[in-house]
């Protein structure tokens, strides 16, 4: 019988203090998994623990920057000691800098790639040996529309998320023989703090032009909510997806299939 049950599994969702990571962690907890998350500030960690407790989840929060190999090593050791080895890794932590490419210092480009691409590499590298020892595991990389599409001002982010798509396929190729499935989720435009500046109403109360643009570009004619990613995450974390490997599941209200709403005829 097909099962989405995650009872007995330990899941680490990186950067799950709020936003998409929080919604995914909640969904995995609702399916039975024990939840570990990390973020970079004590304040965010404490606020997140309160938010998890408010929805009845006994989450374990840690401080660690995903781009720092030493910090990730200590994080994994603590999770292993306190919760057992990581069965499900969701590489969710990410940042964006919206700057025209010609104005972007190389150091800023490197920082985005370090967090959004090297971070998932570091975290996956840290959990794969334990997954091999235990006979399998699930890795879910949070990709993006920009894993497929470019747009002005997000060169570093798009380069990292395009790379993350290929890291996903490469982990699947290299470790599939150990019963490890590595897949991606490619969210469309989702209402989180990361996209808040693109949705801020104008002083006259009308919609931000980017907000209008996304609604016109999305067949569902709305932004996604973090909860829209819950079902896909549980599917990719559970035995229901044991023969799905190296796949990117786009959860975008149809955006990638659509040329965009046509202008009204005059
Ligand atoms: P968000 O609201 O900005 O949340 C990002 C989370 O990542 C925060 O909890 C942040 O916590 C953590 N984080 C950032 N850098 C970190 C680092 N170096 N180490 C550890 N944690 C770090 O973003 P979101 O919109 O929920 O996005 C989550 C993921 O989905 C990202 O990878 C993003 O690129 C991707 N995504 C978002 C959208 C969207 O429309 N929102 C669409 C597609 C993909 P701290 O700052 O406390 O560390
Ligand atoms: C942007 C957005 C995007 C989204 C997301 C789309 O400025 O274009 O922030 O990058 O966050 O990744 O899937």
Short mmCIF file of C-alpha atoms and ligand atoms in Angstrom, two decimals:
data_model
loop_
_atom_site.label_atom_id
_atom_site.label_comp_id
_atom_site.label_asym_id
_atom_site.label_seq_id
_atom_site.Cartn_x
_atom_site.Cartn_y
_atom_site.Cartn_z
CA UNK A 1 0.00 0.00 0.00
CA UNK A 2 1.30 3.46 -0.82
CA UNK A 3 2.50 5.28 2.31
CA UNK A 4 3.24 8.91 3.07
CA UNK A 5 3.93 8.09 6.72
CA UNK A 6 7.21 9.48 8.11
CA UNK A 7 6.94 8.03 11.62
CA UNK A 8 10.38 7.14 12.99
CA UNK A 9 12.22 9.40 10.53
CA UNK A 10 14.39 12.38 11.46
CA UNK A 11 14.19 15.35 9.09
CA UNK A 12 16.56 18.31 8.95
CA UNK A 13 15.07 21.32 7.16
CA UNK A 14 17.71 24.02 6.77
CA UNK A 15 16.69 27.64 7.24
CA UNK A 16 13.28 26.61 8.55
CA UNK A 17 12.78 29.41 11.07
CA UNK A 18 10.00 30.85 8.89
CA UNK A 19 8.83 30.99 5.26
CA UNK A 20 8.89 27.95 2.98
CA UNK A 21 11.16 25.96 5.31
CA UNK A 22 8.75 26.34 8.22
CA UNK A 23 5.78 25.16 6.10
CA UNK A 24 7.73 22.15 4.83
CA UNK A 25 8.95 21.25 8.33
CA UNK A 26 5.38 21.45 9.62
CA UNK A 27 4.17 19.17 6.84
CA UNK A 28 6.89 16.60 7.55
CA UNK A 29 6.07 16.75 11.28
CA UNK A 30 2.36 16.29 10.52
CA UNK A 31 3.36 13.16 8.56
CA UNK A 32 5.19 11.84 11.65
CA UNK A 33 8.83 12.97 11.31
CA UNK A 34 10.98 14.40 14.10
CA UNK A 35 12.08 17.90 13.07
CA UNK A 36 15.46 19.59 13.29
CA UNK A 37 16.04 23.00 11.77
CA UNK A 38 18.85 25.52 11.71
CA UNK A 39 19.17 29.23 11.10
CA UNK A 40 21.78 31.88 11.80
CA UNK A 41 20.39 34.00 14.61
CA UNK A 42 19.42 33.16 18.18
CA UNK A 43 16.49 35.57 17.92
CA UNK A 44 15.07 33.80 14.83
CA UNK A 45 15.67 30.40 16.41
CA UNK A 46 13.76 31.32 19.59
CA UNK A 47 10.89 32.88 17.65
CA UNK A 48 10.72 29.75 15.47
CA UNK A 49 10.67 27.40 18.47
CA UNK A 50 7.72 29.37 19.82
CA UNK A 51 5.98 29.18 16.41
CA UNK A 52 6.55 25.41 16.17
CA UNK A 53 5.28 24.89 19.72
CA UNK A 54 2.17 26.95 18.88
CA UNK A 55 1.26 24.41 16.18
CA UNK A 56 2.04 21.45 18.45
CA UNK A 57 5.47 20.57 17.03
CA UNK A 58 8.39 19.71 19.29
CA UNK A 59 11.05 21.00 16.85
CA UNK A 60 14.77 21.06 17.65
CA UNK A 61 16.44 24.33 16.62
CA UNK A 62 20.17 24.86 16.06
CA UNK A 63 22.43 27.70 15.01
CA UNK A 64 24.52 26.94 11.92
CA UNK A 65 25.37 28.66 8.67
CA UNK A 66 24.95 26.14 5.82
CA UNK A 67 27.90 27.59 3.93
CA UNK A 68 30.31 26.83 6.79
CA UNK A 69 31.53 23.22 6.65
CA UNK A 70 32.72 23.20 10.26
CA UNK A 71 29.42 24.53 11.62
CA UNK A 72 27.49 22.00 9.53
CA UNK A 73 29.72 19.20 10.87
CA UNK A 74 28.92 20.19 14.48
CA UNK A 75 25.22 20.58 13.59
CA UNK A 76 25.03 17.03 12.19
CA UNK A 77 26.88 15.60 15.22
CA UNK A 78 24.41 17.27 17.59
CA UNK A 79 21.37 16.10 15.61
CA UNK A 80 22.74 12.56 15.46
CA UNK A 81 23.29 12.55 19.26
CA UNK A 82 19.92 14.14 20.11
CA UNK A 83 17.55 12.80 17.43
CA UNK A 84 19.39 10.08 15.53
CA UNK A 85 20.85 10.28 12.01
CA UNK A 86 19.20 12.46 9.38
CA UNK A 87 16.88 10.36 7.16
CA UNK A 88 15.44 13.36 5.29
CA UNK A 89 17.45 16.46 4.41
CA UNK A 90 15.63 19.47 2.94
CA UNK A 91 18.13 22.00 1.60
CA UNK A 92 15.91 25.05 1.97
CA UNK A 93 18.16 27.82 3.38
CA UNK A 94 18.77 30.46 0.77
CA UNK A 95 19.32 34.16 0.11
CA UNK A 96 18.82 36.46 -2.85
CA UNK A 97 20.45 39.75 -3.83
CA UNK A 98 18.59 41.71 -6.49
CA UNK A 99 21.26 43.80 -8.21
CA UNK A 100 21.93 44.37 -11.93
CA UNK A 101 24.83 42.11 -12.86
CA UNK A 102 27.12 44.98 -13.88
CA UNK A 103 26.70 46.54 -10.44
CA UNK A 104 27.29 43.34 -8.48
CA UNK A 105 30.66 42.91 -6.77
CA UNK A 106 32.12 39.42 -7.31
CA UNK A 107 32.22 39.00 -3.51
CA UNK A 108 28.41 39.34 -3.36
CA UNK A 109 27.98 36.90 -6.25
CA UNK A 110 30.20 34.41 -4.41
CA UNK A 111 28.25 34.85 -1.17
CA UNK A 112 24.93 33.97 -2.85
CA UNK A 113 26.45 30.95 -4.59
CA UNK A 114 28.10 29.92 -1.32
CA UNK A 115 24.81 29.81 0.56
CA UNK A 116 22.42 28.69 -2.20
CA UNK A 117 24.61 26.11 -3.96
CA UNK A 118 27.70 25.25 -1.91
CA UNK A 119 25.51 25.07 1.25
CA UNK A 120 23.34 22.23 -0.15
CA UNK A 121 26.53 20.46 -1.29
CA UNK A 122 28.03 20.74 2.21
CA UNK A 123 24.83 19.54 3.93
CA UNK A 124 24.30 16.66 1.51
CA UNK A 125 27.93 15.60 1.87
CA UNK A 126 27.49 15.55 5.64
CA UNK A 127 24.38 13.31 5.64
CA UNK A 128 25.04 10.88 2.76
CA UNK A 129 27.51 8.59 4.63
CA UNK A 130 24.94 8.00 7.42
CA UNK A 131 22.19 7.42 4.84
CA UNK A 132 24.39 4.81 3.14
CA UNK A 133 25.00 3.08 6.49
CA UNK A 134 21.28 3.04 7.30
CA UNK A 135 20.28 1.74 3.85
CA UNK A 136 18.85 4.90 2.26
CA UNK A 137 17.59 8.43 2.61
CA UNK A 138 15.87 11.38 0.99
CA UNK A 139 17.38 14.70 -0.05
CA UNK A 140 15.13 17.51 -1.29
CA UNK A 141 16.75 20.61 -2.77
CA UNK A 142 14.66 23.77 -2.96
CA UNK A 143 15.25 25.06 -6.47
CA UNK A 144 13.41 27.94 -8.20
CA UNK A 145 11.80 29.27 -11.36
CA UNK A 146 15.30 30.62 -11.93
CA UNK A 147 16.58 27.04 -12.19
CA UNK A 148 14.97 27.35 -15.66
CA UNK A 149 14.39 31.04 -16.39
CA UNK A 150 16.51 34.16 -16.20
CA UNK A 151 15.37 37.60 -15.16
CA UNK A 152 16.92 41.02 -14.61
CA UNK A 153 18.91 41.52 -11.36
CA UNK A 154 19.19 37.92 -10.12
CA UNK A 155 22.30 36.60 -11.91
CA UNK A 156 23.93 35.08 -8.81
CA UNK A 157 20.69 33.55 -7.52
CA UNK A 158 19.80 32.09 -10.94
CA UNK A 159 23.32 30.72 -11.41
CA UNK A 160 23.11 29.07 -7.97
CA UNK A 161 19.59 27.66 -8.45
CA UNK A 162 20.45 26.39 -11.95
CA UNK A 163 23.49 24.74 -10.40
CA UNK A 164 21.33 23.28 -7.62
CA UNK A 165 19.15 21.59 -10.24
CA UNK A 166 22.25 19.86 -11.63
CA UNK A 167 23.64 19.06 -8.16
CA UNK A 168 20.28 17.34 -7.54
CA UNK A 169 20.64 15.19 -10.63
CA UNK A 170 24.26 14.45 -9.88
CA UNK A 171 23.56 13.27 -6.32
CA UNK A 172 20.79 11.06 -7.73
CA UNK A 173 23.22 9.68 -10.31
CA UNK A 174 26.05 9.08 -7.86
CA UNK A 175 24.16 7.74 -4.83
CA UNK A 176 20.96 6.22 -6.25
CA UNK A 177 22.56 2.78 -5.91
CA UNK A 178 22.46 3.25 -2.11
CA UNK A 179 18.69 3.81 -2.11
CA UNK A 180 19.16 7.55 -1.74
CA UNK A 181 16.68 9.68 -3.66
CA UNK A 182 17.65 13.28 -4.32
CA UNK A 183 14.95 15.43 -5.89
CA UNK A 184 14.20 19.12 -6.16
CA UNK A 185 11.15 21.24 -5.55
CA UNK A 186 10.97 24.34 -7.75
CA UNK A 187 8.53 26.75 -6.10
CA UNK A 188 6.91 29.43 -8.19
CA UNK A 189 6.45 32.87 -6.62
CA UNK A 190 5.56 32.29 -2.96
CA UNK A 191 4.50 34.80 -0.29
CA UNK A 192 7.41 34.85 2.19
CA UNK A 193 9.72 37.52 3.62
CA UNK A 194 12.06 36.86 0.66
CA UNK A 195 9.50 38.11 -1.87
CA UNK A 196 7.84 40.76 0.35
CA UNK A 197 9.60 43.69 -1.44
CA UNK A 198 8.09 42.47 -4.74
CA UNK A 199 4.57 42.58 -3.32
CA UNK A 200 4.66 45.83 -1.33
CA UNK A 201 1.65 47.96 -2.45
CA UNK A 202 2.48 51.35 -3.95
CA UNK A 203 1.86 54.53 -1.87
CA UNK A 204 -1.47 55.02 -3.69
CA UNK A 205 -2.61 51.56 -2.55
CA UNK A 206 -2.40 49.91 -5.99
CA UNK A 207 -0.52 46.68 -6.58
CA UNK A 208 3.24 46.63 -7.06
CA UNK A 209 3.94 46.19 -10.81
CA UNK A 210 5.89 42.99 -10.06
CA UNK A 211 2.89 41.64 -8.16
CA UNK A 212 0.69 42.32 -11.23
CA UNK A 213 3.34 40.76 -13.46
CA UNK A 214 3.43 37.50 -11.47
CA UNK A 215 -0.38 37.21 -11.40
CA UNK A 216 -0.43 37.72 -15.19
CA UNK A 217 2.35 35.16 -15.66
CA UNK A 218 0.75 32.46 -13.47
CA UNK A 219 -2.26 30.48 -14.79
CA UNK A 220 -3.53 30.19 -11.19
CA UNK A 221 -3.54 34.04 -11.18
CA UNK A 222 -2.18 34.18 -7.64
CA UNK A 223 1.04 33.87 -5.67
CA UNK A 224 1.72 30.55 -4.01
CA UNK A 225 1.47 30.14 -0.24
CA UNK A 226 4.22 28.27 1.65
CA UNK A 227 1.60 25.59 2.43
CA UNK A 228 1.30 24.85 -1.32
CA UNK A 229 4.66 23.08 -0.96
CA UNK A 230 3.53 20.76 1.86
CA UNK A 231 2.12 17.90 -0.24
CA UNK A 232 5.02 17.79 -2.72
CA UNK A 233 7.52 17.79 0.17
CA UNK A 234 5.80 14.91 2.00
CA UNK A 235 5.62 12.95 -1.26
CA UNK A 236 9.35 13.40 -1.96
CA UNK A 237 10.26 12.61 1.67
CA UNK A 238 8.21 9.42 1.84
CA UNK A 239 8.45 5.89 0.44
CA UNK A 240 5.73 6.89 -2.06
CA UNK A 241 8.55 8.42 -4.15
CA UNK A 242 11.14 5.63 -3.81
CA UNK A 243 11.59 5.31 -7.60
CA UNK A 244 11.59 9.07 -8.23
CA UNK A 245 15.16 10.30 -8.44
CA UNK A 246 16.86 13.37 -9.92
CA UNK A 247 13.48 14.97 -10.65
CA UNK A 248 12.60 18.63 -10.18
CA UNK A 249 8.97 19.01 -9.18
CA UNK A 250 7.88 22.53 -10.10
CA UNK A 251 5.12 23.82 -7.84
CA UNK A 252 4.37 27.05 -9.64
CA UNK A 253 0.63 27.33 -10.39
CA UNK A 254 1.57 26.56 -14.01
CA UNK A 255 4.01 29.46 -14.52
CA UNK A 256 6.60 27.45 -16.46
CA UNK A 257 3.90 26.21 -18.87
CA UNK A 258 2.50 29.64 -19.66
CA UNK A 259 3.59 32.43 -21.98
CA UNK A 260 1.64 34.89 -19.81
CA UNK A 261 -1.77 36.56 -19.94
CA UNK A 262 -2.28 38.27 -23.29
CA UNK A 263 -3.05 41.99 -23.41
CA UNK A 264 -6.73 42.97 -23.76
CA UNK A 265 -7.72 43.74 -27.35
CA UNK A 266 -8.19 47.47 -27.95
P1 LIG B 1 13.13 33.49 3.45
O1 LIG B 1 11.77 33.88 3.83
O2 LIG B 1 14.13 34.55 3.16
O3 LIG B 1 13.76 32.44 4.49
C1 LIG B 1 15.06 31.96 4.29
C2 LIG B 1 15.50 31.15 5.48
O4 LIG B 1 16.85 30.70 5.25
C3 LIG B 1 15.49 31.90 6.77
O5 LIG B 1 14.98 31.04 7.78
C4 LIG B 1 16.96 32.22 7.03
O6 LIG B 1 17.17 32.33 8.43
C5 LIG B 1 17.64 30.99 6.40
N1 LIG B 1 19.02 31.20 5.96
C6 LIG B 1 19.46 32.10 5.04
N2 LIG B 1 20.78 31.97 4.88
C7 LIG B 1 21.19 30.96 5.69
C8 LIG B 1 22.43 30.35 5.94
N3 LIG B 1 23.56 30.77 5.36
N4 LIG B 1 22.48 29.31 6.82
C9 LIG B 1 21.37 28.91 7.44
N5 LIG B 1 20.15 29.44 7.24
C10 LIG B 1 20.07 30.48 6.38
O7 LIG B 1 13.06 32.59 2.13
P2 LIG B 1 11.88 31.70 1.54
O8 LIG B 1 11.16 32.51 0.56
O9 LIG B 1 11.17 30.97 2.62
O10 LIG B 1 12.79 30.69 0.71
C11 LIG B 1 13.25 29.46 1.19
C12 LIG B 1 13.98 28.78 0.04
O11 LIG B 1 13.11 28.67 -1.08
C13 LIG B 1 15.19 29.55 -0.46
O12 LIG B 1 16.18 28.65 -0.87
C14 LIG B 1 14.64 30.31 -1.63
O13 LIG B 1 15.62 30.66 -2.55
C15 LIG B 1 13.69 29.30 -2.20
N6 LIG B 1 12.62 29.82 -3.04
C16 LIG B 1 11.79 30.82 -2.60
C17 LIG B 1 10.75 31.23 -3.42
C18 LIG B 1 9.77 32.30 -3.05
O14 LIG B 1 9.03 32.77 -3.93
N7 LIG B 1 9.71 32.73 -1.79
C19 LIG B 1 10.57 30.62 -4.65
C20 LIG B 1 11.45 29.63 -5.06
C21 LIG B 1 12.47 29.23 -4.25
P3 LIG B 1 18.32 33.22 9.08
O15 LIG B 1 18.37 34.52 8.31
O16 LIG B 1 17.98 33.36 10.51
O17 LIG B 1 19.57 32.44 8.91
C1 LIG B 2 12.86 37.04 -7.70
C2 LIG B 2 12.29 36.11 -6.70
C3 LIG B 2 12.50 34.68 -7.13
C4 LIG B 2 11.72 33.75 -6.25
C5 LIG B 2 11.76 32.32 -6.64
C6 LIG B 2 11.05 32.02 -7.91
O1 LIG B 2 13.38 38.09 -7.33
O2 LIG B 2 12.71 36.75 -8.89
O3 LIG B 2 12.75 36.33 -5.41
O4 LIG B 2 13.81 34.38 -7.32
O5 LIG B 2 12.09 33.89 -4.94
O6 LIG B 2 13.02 31.75 -6.56
O7 LIG B 2 10.91 30.65 -8.06
#
